[in-house]
Short mmCIF file of C-alpha atoms in Angstrom, two decimals:
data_model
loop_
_atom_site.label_atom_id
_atom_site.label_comp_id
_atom_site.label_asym_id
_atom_site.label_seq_id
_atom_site.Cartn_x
_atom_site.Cartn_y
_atom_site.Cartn_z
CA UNK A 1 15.97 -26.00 -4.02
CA UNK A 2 14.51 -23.73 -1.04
CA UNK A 3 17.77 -21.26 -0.18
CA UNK A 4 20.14 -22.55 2.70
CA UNK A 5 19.57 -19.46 4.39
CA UNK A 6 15.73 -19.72 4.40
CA UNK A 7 16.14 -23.64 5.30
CA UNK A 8 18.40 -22.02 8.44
CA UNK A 9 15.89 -19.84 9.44
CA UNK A 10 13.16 -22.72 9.66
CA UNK A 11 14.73 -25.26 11.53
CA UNK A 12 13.18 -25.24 14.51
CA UNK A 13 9.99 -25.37 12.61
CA UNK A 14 11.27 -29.29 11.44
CA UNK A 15 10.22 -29.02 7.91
CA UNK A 16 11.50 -31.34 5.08
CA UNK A 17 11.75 -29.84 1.39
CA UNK A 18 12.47 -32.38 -0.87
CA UNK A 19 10.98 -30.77 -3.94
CA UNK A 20 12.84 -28.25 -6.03
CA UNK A 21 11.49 -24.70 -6.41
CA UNK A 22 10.64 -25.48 -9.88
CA UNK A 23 8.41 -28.08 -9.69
CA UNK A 24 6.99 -26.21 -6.51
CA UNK A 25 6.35 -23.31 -8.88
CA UNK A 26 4.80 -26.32 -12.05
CA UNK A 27 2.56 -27.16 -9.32
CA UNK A 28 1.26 -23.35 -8.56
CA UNK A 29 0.62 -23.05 -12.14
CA UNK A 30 -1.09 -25.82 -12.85
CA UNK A 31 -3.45 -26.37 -9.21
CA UNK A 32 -3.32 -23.01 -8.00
CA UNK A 33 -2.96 -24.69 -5.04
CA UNK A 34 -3.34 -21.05 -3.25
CA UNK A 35 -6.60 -21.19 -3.56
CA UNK A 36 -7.61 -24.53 -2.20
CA UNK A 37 -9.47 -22.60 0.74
CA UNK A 38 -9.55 -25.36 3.33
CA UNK A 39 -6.32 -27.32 2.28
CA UNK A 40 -4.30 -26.96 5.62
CA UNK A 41 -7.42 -27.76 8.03
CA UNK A 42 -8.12 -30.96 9.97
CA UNK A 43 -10.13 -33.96 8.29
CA UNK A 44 -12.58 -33.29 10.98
CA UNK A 45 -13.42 -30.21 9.53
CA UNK A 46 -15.78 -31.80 6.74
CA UNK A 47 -17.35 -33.71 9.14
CA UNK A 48 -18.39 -30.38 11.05
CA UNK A 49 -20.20 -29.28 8.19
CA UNK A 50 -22.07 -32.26 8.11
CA UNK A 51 -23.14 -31.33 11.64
CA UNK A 52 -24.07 -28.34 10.27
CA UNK A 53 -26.39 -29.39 8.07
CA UNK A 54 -27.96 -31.41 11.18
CA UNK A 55 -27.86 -29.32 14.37
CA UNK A 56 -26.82 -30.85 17.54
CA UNK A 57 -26.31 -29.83 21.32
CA UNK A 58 -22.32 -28.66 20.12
CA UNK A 59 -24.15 -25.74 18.64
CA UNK A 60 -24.46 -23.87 22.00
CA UNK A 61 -21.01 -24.52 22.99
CA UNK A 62 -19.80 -23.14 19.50
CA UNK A 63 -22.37 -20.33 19.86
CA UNK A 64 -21.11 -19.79 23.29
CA UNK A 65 -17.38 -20.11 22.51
CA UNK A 66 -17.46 -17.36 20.07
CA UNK A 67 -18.78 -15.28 21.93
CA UNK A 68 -17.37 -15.37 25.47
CA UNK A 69 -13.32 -16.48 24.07
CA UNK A 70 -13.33 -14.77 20.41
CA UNK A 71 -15.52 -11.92 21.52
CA UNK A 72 -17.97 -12.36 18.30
CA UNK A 73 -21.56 -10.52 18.78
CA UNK A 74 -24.58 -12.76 19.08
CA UNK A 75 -25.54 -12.49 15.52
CA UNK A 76 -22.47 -13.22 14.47
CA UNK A 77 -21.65 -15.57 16.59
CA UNK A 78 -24.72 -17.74 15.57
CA UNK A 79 -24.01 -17.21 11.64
CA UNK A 80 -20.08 -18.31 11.84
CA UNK A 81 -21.78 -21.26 14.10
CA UNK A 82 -22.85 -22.52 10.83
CA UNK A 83 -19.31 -22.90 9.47
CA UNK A 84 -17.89 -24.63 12.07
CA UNK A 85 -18.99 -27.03 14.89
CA UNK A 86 -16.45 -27.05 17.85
CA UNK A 87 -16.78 -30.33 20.31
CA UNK A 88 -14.74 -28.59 23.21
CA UNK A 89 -12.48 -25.47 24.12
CA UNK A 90 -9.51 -27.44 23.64
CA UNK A 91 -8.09 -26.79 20.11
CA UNK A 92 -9.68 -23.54 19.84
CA UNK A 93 -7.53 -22.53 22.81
CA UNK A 94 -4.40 -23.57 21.80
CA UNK A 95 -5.24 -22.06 18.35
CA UNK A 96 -5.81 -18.73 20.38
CA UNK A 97 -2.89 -18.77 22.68
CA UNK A 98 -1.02 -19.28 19.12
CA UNK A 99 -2.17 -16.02 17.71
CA UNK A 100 -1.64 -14.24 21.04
CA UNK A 101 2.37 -15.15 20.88
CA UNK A 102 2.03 -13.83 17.57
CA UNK A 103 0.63 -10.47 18.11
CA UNK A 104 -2.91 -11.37 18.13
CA UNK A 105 -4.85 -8.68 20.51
CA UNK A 106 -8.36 -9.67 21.61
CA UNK A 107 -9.78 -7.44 19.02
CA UNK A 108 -7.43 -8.92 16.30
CA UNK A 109 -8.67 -12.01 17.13
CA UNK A 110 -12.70 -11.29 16.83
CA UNK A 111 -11.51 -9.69 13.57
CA UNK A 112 -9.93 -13.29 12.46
CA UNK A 113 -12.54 -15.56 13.60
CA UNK A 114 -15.38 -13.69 12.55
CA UNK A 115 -13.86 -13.39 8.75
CA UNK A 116 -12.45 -16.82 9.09
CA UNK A 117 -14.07 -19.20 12.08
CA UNK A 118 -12.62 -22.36 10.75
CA UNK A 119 -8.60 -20.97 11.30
CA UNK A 120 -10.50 -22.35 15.47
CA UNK A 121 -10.12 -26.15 14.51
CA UNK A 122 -6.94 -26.12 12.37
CA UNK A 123 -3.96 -27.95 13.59
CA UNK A 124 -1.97 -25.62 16.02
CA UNK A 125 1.15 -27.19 16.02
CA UNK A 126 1.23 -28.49 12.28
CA UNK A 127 -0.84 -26.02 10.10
CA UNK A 128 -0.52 -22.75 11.80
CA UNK A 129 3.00 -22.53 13.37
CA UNK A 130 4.80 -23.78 10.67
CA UNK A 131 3.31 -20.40 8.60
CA UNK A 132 3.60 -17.89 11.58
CA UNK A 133 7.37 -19.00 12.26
CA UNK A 134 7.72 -18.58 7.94
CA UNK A 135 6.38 -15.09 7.82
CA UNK A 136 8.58 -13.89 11.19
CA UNK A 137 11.56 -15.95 9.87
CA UNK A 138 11.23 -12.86 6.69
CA UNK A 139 11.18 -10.26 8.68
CA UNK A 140 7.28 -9.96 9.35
CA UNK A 141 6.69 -8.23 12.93
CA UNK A 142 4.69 -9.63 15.80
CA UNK A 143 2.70 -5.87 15.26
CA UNK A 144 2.46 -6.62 11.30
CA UNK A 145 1.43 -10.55 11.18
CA UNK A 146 -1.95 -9.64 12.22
CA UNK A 147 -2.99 -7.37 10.14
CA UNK A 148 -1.66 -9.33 7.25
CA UNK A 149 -3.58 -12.51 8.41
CA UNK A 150 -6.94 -10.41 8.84
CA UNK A 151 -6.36 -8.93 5.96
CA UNK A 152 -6.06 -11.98 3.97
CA UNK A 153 -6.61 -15.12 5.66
CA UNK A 154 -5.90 -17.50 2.96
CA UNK A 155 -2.33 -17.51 3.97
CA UNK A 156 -2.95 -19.21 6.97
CA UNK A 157 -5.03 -21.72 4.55
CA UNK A 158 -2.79 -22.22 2.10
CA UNK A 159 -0.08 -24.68 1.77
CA UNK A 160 3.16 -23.62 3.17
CA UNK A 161 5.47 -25.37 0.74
CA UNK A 162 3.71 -25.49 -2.07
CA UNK A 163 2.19 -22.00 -2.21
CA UNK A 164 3.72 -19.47 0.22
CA UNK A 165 7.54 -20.17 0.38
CA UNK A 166 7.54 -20.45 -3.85
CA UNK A 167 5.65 -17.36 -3.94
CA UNK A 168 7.91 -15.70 -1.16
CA UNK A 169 10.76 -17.06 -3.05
CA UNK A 170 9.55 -14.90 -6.66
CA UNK A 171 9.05 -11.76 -5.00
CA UNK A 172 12.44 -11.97 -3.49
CA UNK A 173 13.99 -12.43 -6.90
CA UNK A 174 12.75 -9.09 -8.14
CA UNK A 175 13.24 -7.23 -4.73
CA UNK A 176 16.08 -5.97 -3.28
CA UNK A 177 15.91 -7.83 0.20
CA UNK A 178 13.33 -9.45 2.58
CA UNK A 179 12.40 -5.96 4.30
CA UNK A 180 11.19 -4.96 1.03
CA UNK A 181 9.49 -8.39 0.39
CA UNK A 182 7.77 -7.74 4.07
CA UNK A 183 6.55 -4.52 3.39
CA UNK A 184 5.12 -5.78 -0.63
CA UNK A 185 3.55 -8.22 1.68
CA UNK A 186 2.35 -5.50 4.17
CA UNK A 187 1.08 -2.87 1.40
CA UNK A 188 -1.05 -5.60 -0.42
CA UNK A 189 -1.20 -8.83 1.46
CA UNK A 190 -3.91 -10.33 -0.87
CA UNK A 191 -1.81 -10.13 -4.10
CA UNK A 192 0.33 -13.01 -2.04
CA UNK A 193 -1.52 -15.94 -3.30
CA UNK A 194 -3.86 -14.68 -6.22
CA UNK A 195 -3.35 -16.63 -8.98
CA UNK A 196 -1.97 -14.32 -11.47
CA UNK A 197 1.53 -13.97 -9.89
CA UNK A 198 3.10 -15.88 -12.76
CA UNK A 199 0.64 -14.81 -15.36
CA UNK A 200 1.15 -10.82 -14.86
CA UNK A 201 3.61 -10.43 -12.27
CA UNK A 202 6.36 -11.85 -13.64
CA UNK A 203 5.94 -10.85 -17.63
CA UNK A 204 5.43 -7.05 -16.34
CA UNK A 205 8.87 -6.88 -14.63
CA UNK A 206 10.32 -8.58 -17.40
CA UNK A 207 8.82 -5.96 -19.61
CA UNK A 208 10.56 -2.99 -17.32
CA UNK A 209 13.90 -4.54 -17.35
CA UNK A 210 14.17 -5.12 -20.87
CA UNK A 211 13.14 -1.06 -20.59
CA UNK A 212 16.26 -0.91 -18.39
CA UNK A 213 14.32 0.44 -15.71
CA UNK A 214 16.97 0.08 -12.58
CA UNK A 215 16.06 -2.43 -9.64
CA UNK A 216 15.40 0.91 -6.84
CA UNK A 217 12.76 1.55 -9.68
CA UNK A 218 10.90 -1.75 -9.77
CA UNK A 219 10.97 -2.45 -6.12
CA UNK A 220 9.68 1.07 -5.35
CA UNK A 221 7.06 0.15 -7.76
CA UNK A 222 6.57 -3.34 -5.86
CA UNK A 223 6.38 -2.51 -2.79
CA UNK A 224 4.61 0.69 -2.83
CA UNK A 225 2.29 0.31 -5.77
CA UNK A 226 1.71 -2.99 -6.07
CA UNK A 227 -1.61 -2.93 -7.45
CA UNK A 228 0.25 -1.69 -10.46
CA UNK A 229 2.61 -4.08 -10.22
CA UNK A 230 0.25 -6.90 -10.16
CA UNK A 231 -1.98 -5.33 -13.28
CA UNK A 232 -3.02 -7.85 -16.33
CA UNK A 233 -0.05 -7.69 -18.40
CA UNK A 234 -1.71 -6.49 -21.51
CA UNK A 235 -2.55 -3.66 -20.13
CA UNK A 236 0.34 -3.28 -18.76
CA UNK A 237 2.63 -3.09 -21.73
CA UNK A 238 0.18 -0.47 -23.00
CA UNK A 239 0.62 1.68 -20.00
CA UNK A 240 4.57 1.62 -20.53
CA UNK A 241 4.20 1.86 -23.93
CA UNK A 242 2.16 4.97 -23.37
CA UNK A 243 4.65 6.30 -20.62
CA UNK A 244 7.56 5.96 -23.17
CA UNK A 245 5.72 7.84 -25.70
CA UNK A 246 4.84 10.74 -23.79
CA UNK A 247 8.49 10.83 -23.15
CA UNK A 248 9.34 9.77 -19.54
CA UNK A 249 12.40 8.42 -19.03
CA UNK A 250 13.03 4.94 -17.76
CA UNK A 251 16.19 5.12 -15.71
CA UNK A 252 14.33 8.02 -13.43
CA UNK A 253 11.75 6.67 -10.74
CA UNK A 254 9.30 8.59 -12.37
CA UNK A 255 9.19 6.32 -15.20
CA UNK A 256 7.32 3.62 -13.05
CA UNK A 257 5.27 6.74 -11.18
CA UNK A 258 4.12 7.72 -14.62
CA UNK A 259 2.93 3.62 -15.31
CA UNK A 260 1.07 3.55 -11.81
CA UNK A 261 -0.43 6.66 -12.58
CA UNK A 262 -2.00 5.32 -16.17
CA UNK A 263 -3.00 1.75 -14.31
CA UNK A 264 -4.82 3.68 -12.23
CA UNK A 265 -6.63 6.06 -14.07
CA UNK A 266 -9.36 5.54 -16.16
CA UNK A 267 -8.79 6.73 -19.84
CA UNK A 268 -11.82 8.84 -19.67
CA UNK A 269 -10.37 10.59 -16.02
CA UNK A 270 -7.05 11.14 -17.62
CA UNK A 271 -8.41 12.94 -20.57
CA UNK A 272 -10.50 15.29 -18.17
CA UNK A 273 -7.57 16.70 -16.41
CA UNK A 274 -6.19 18.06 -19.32
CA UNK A 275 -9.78 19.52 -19.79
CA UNK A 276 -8.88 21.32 -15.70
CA UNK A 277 -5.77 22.28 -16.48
CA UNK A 278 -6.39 23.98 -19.79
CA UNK A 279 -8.87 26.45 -17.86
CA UNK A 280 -5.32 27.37 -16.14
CA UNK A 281 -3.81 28.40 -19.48
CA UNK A 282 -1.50 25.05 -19.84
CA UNK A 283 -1.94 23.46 -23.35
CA UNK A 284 -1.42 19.70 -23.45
CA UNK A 285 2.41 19.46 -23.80
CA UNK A 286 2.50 22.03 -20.70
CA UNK A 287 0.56 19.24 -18.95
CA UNK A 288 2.88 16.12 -20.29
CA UNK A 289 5.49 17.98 -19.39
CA UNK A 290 4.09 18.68 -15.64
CA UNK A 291 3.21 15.05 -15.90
CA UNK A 292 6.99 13.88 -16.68
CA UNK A 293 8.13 16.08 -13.54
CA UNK A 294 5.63 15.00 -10.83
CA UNK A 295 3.02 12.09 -12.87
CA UNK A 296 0.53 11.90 -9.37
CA UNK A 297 -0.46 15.01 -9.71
CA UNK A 298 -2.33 13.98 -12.71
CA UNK A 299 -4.49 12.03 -10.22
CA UNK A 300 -5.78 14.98 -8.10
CA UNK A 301 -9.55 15.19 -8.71
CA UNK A 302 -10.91 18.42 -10.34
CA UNK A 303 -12.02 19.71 -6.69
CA UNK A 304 -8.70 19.42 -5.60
CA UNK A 305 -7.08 21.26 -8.58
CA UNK A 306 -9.48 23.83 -8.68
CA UNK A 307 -9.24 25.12 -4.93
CA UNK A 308 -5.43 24.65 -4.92
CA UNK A 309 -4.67 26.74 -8.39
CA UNK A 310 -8.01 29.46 -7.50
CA UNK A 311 -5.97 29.99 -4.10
CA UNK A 312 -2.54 30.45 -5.87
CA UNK A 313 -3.50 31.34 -8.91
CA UNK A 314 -6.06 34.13 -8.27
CA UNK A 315 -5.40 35.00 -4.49
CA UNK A 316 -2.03 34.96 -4.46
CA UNK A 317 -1.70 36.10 -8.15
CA UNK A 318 1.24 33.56 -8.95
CA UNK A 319 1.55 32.88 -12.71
CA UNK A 320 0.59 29.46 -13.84
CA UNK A 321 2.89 28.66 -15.83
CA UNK A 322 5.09 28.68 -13.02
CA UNK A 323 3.01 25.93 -11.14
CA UNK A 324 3.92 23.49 -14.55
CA UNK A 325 7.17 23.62 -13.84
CA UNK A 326 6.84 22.30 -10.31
CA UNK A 327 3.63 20.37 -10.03
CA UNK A 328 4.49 18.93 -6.85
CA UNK A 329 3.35 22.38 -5.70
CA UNK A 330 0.18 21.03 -5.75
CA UNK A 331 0.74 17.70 -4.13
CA UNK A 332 0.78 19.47 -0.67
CA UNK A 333 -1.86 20.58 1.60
CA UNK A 334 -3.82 24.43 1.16
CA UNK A 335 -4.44 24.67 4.51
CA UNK A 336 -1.18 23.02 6.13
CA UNK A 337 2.02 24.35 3.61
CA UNK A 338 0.43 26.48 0.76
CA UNK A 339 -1.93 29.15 2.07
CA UNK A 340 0.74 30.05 5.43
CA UNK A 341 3.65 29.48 2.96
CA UNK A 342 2.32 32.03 0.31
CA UNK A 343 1.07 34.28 3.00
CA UNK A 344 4.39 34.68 4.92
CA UNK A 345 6.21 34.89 0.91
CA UNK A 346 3.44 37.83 -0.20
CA UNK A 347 4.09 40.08 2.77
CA UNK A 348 8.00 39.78 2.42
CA UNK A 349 7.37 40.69 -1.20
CA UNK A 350 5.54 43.80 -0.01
CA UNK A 351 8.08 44.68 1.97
CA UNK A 352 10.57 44.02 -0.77
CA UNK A 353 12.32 41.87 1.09
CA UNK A 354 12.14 39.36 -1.30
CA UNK A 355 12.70 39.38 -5.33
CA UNK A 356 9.69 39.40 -6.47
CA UNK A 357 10.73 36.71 -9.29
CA UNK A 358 11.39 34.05 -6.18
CA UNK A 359 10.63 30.40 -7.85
CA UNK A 360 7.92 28.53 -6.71
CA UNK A 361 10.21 25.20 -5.46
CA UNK A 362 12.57 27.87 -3.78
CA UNK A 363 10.57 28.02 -0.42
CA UNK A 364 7.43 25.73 -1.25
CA UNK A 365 9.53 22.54 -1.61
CA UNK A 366 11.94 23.19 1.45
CA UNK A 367 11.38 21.39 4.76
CA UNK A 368 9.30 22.98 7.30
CA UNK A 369 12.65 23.55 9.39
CA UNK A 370 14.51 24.94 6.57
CA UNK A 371 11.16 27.41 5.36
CA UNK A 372 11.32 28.70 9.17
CA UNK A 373 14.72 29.42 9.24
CA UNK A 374 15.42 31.10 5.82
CA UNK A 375 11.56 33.24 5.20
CA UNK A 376 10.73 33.73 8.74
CA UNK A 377 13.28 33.46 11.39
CA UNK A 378 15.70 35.25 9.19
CA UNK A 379 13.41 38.35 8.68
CA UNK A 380 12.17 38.57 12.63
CA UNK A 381 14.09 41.92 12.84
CA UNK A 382 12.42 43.51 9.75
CA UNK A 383 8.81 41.72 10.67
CA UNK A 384 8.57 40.90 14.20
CA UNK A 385 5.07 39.81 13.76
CA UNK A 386 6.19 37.35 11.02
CA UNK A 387 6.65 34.50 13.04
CA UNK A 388 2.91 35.31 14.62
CA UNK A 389 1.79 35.60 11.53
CA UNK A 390 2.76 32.10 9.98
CA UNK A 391 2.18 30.60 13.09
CA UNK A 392 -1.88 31.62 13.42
CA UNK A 393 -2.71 30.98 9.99
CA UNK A 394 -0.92 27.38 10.13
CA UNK A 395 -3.24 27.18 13.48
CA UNK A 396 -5.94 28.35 11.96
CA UNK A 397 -5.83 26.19 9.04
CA UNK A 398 -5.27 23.12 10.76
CA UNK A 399 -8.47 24.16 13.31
CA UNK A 400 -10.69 24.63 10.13
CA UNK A 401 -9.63 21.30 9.02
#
């Protein structure tokens, strides 16, 4: 059955559930009822395409209606006119004043009709407030819900108890809370109600618990990387499969990182960075092992690698091997953290005021408070221009960007 404390939360909406979650969830496998596009409109909307088909003097009010109260151009406003055939300002205005209390601006709204001109004669009070008081019962915001609607207007189409509540309830089974199911929602708000929730979904976070991959793992993968998440279950079994290989270790959030990072990449990109990094000196297992540490940076492009290692590398004449071992290194900005960073670190080394063996992490991984305070604030005395010095070429950096 639907929880009591999501049944609490709805109340005001009067729904009934009589149906158990499993048969809710037999009947998402078997209609994909998610995808019945015009499922929660008015019977009058089939008639409206029939008008369509034969134009009538409704046509300039529906012309004129999108543009003057949903702010539609012209063009637009006569193609969507074609969709749907509005008889008076009536429901459309209730419909609007809806999305308004919700968080709708006037350019949220253009957004909305224009992708979706129909949502105009749906049932206010029936269709559409039953779903916006579902999705701010979870914890969705008044500044979130519309650019979750806009960005995928089929929840607003599809059926409330038979698609979005079993849906909402399997995503809260493998998350930690609803803030987490909010933001999953936020991140990717199309994965909601495509059809391969219980094909993929599902079987891949089976496959990472029976890994023993801890729950912070798989919601961090979930909410943050949910393309990944969502990937066609052969493929990803292979990816983990791969990830274990190479060695990563599935009780660190890495482990997950490292599955993203292959569901991402193309086989043919991931080869070619070990092609970029060899040029650096690192032999595959100096790679894999960079990878295990820090698995995004395999995703840098070859630009990005090049300029970021030719800086350090040549310029700054840090050893390589030393960027391996902390390959977040080159995760951060050149022109924001590593070129001022470096710059500040190689005059204190010509001052000897460092050791010249300093490790890479030591000040490139520190906050930008705790970097001020321990390699420049600290050695104002000994370089008084120090502070000048960091602080133009951060300006100047961030000008040139």
């Amino acid at each position: 059955m639907i929880p009591n404390f999501l049944i609490s939360r709805l109340t005001a909406s009067s729904f009934t559930y009589s149906k158990s979650t499993q048969t809710q969830l037999g009947y998402l496998l078997q209609h994909n009822a998610c995808h019945s596009f015009f499922n929660s409109f008015t019977s009058r909307t089939s008639s409206d395409c029939e008008s369509d088909r034969n134009p009538q003097k409704g046509d300039t009010f529906t012309i004129s209606y999108l543009i003057n109260s949903c702010g539609l151009s012209p063009e637009l406003a006569r193609e969507r006119s074609r969709r749907v055939n509005l008889k008076n300002p009536d429901g459309p205005n209730v419909v609007l004043d809806l999305l308004r209390n919700y968080g709708f601006s006037k350019a949220q709204i253009t957004k909305l009709v224009g992708k979706c001109p129909l949502v105009l004669v749906s049932k206010a009070g029936t269709t559409l407030l039953p779903k916006l008081k579902f999705f701010h019962s979870i914890g969705v915001s008044t500044n979130d819900m519309p650019k979750i609607l806009i960005c995928n207007y089929n929840l607003l189409t599809s059926s409330l108890k038979k698609c979005l509540i079993p849906r909402y309830e399997i995503i809260r089974s493998v998350v930690r809370d609803d803030w987490e199911v909010v933001r999953a929602l936020r991140n990717s708000p199309r994965n909601f109600t495509f059809s391969y929730l219980m094909n993929d979904f599902i079987p891949n976070i089976k496959v990472l618990r029976q890994c023993s991959v801890p729950q912070a793992s798989i919601s961090l993968l979930i909410v943050n990387f949910p393309s990944a998440a969502y990937a066609k279950h052969s493929k990803f079994v292979e990816a983990v499969k791969t990830v274990k290989d190479i060695g990563c270790n599935p009780l660190k959030r890495t482990f997950v990182m490292a599955v993203q990072v292959l569901l991402t990449m193309s086989k043919a990109a991931w080869e070619s960075r070990f092609e970029v990094y060899e040029r650096w000196g690192w032999n595959r297992e100096m790679t894999l092992g960079a990878f295990r540490k820090f698995p995004n940076f395999m995703k840098l492009s070859e630009e990005t690698i090049t300029k970021k290692m030719s800086f350090i590398v040549k310029n700054m004449v840090w050893p390589s091997e030393d960027i391996a071992k902390y390959p977040s290194v080159l995760s951060y900005s050149l022109e924001k953290r590593i070129t001022p960073r470096l710059s500040v670190i190689k005059i204190l080394k010509l001052k000897c005021l460092v050791e010249n063996n300093l490790q890479l992490s030591s000040f490139m991984c520190r906050t930008e408070e705790k970097f001020l305070k321990r390699f420049v604030i600290n050695f104002q005395e000994d370089v008084p221009l120090l502070p000048d010095v960091y602080k133009g070429i951060s300006r100047y950096s961030t000008e040139e960007e």
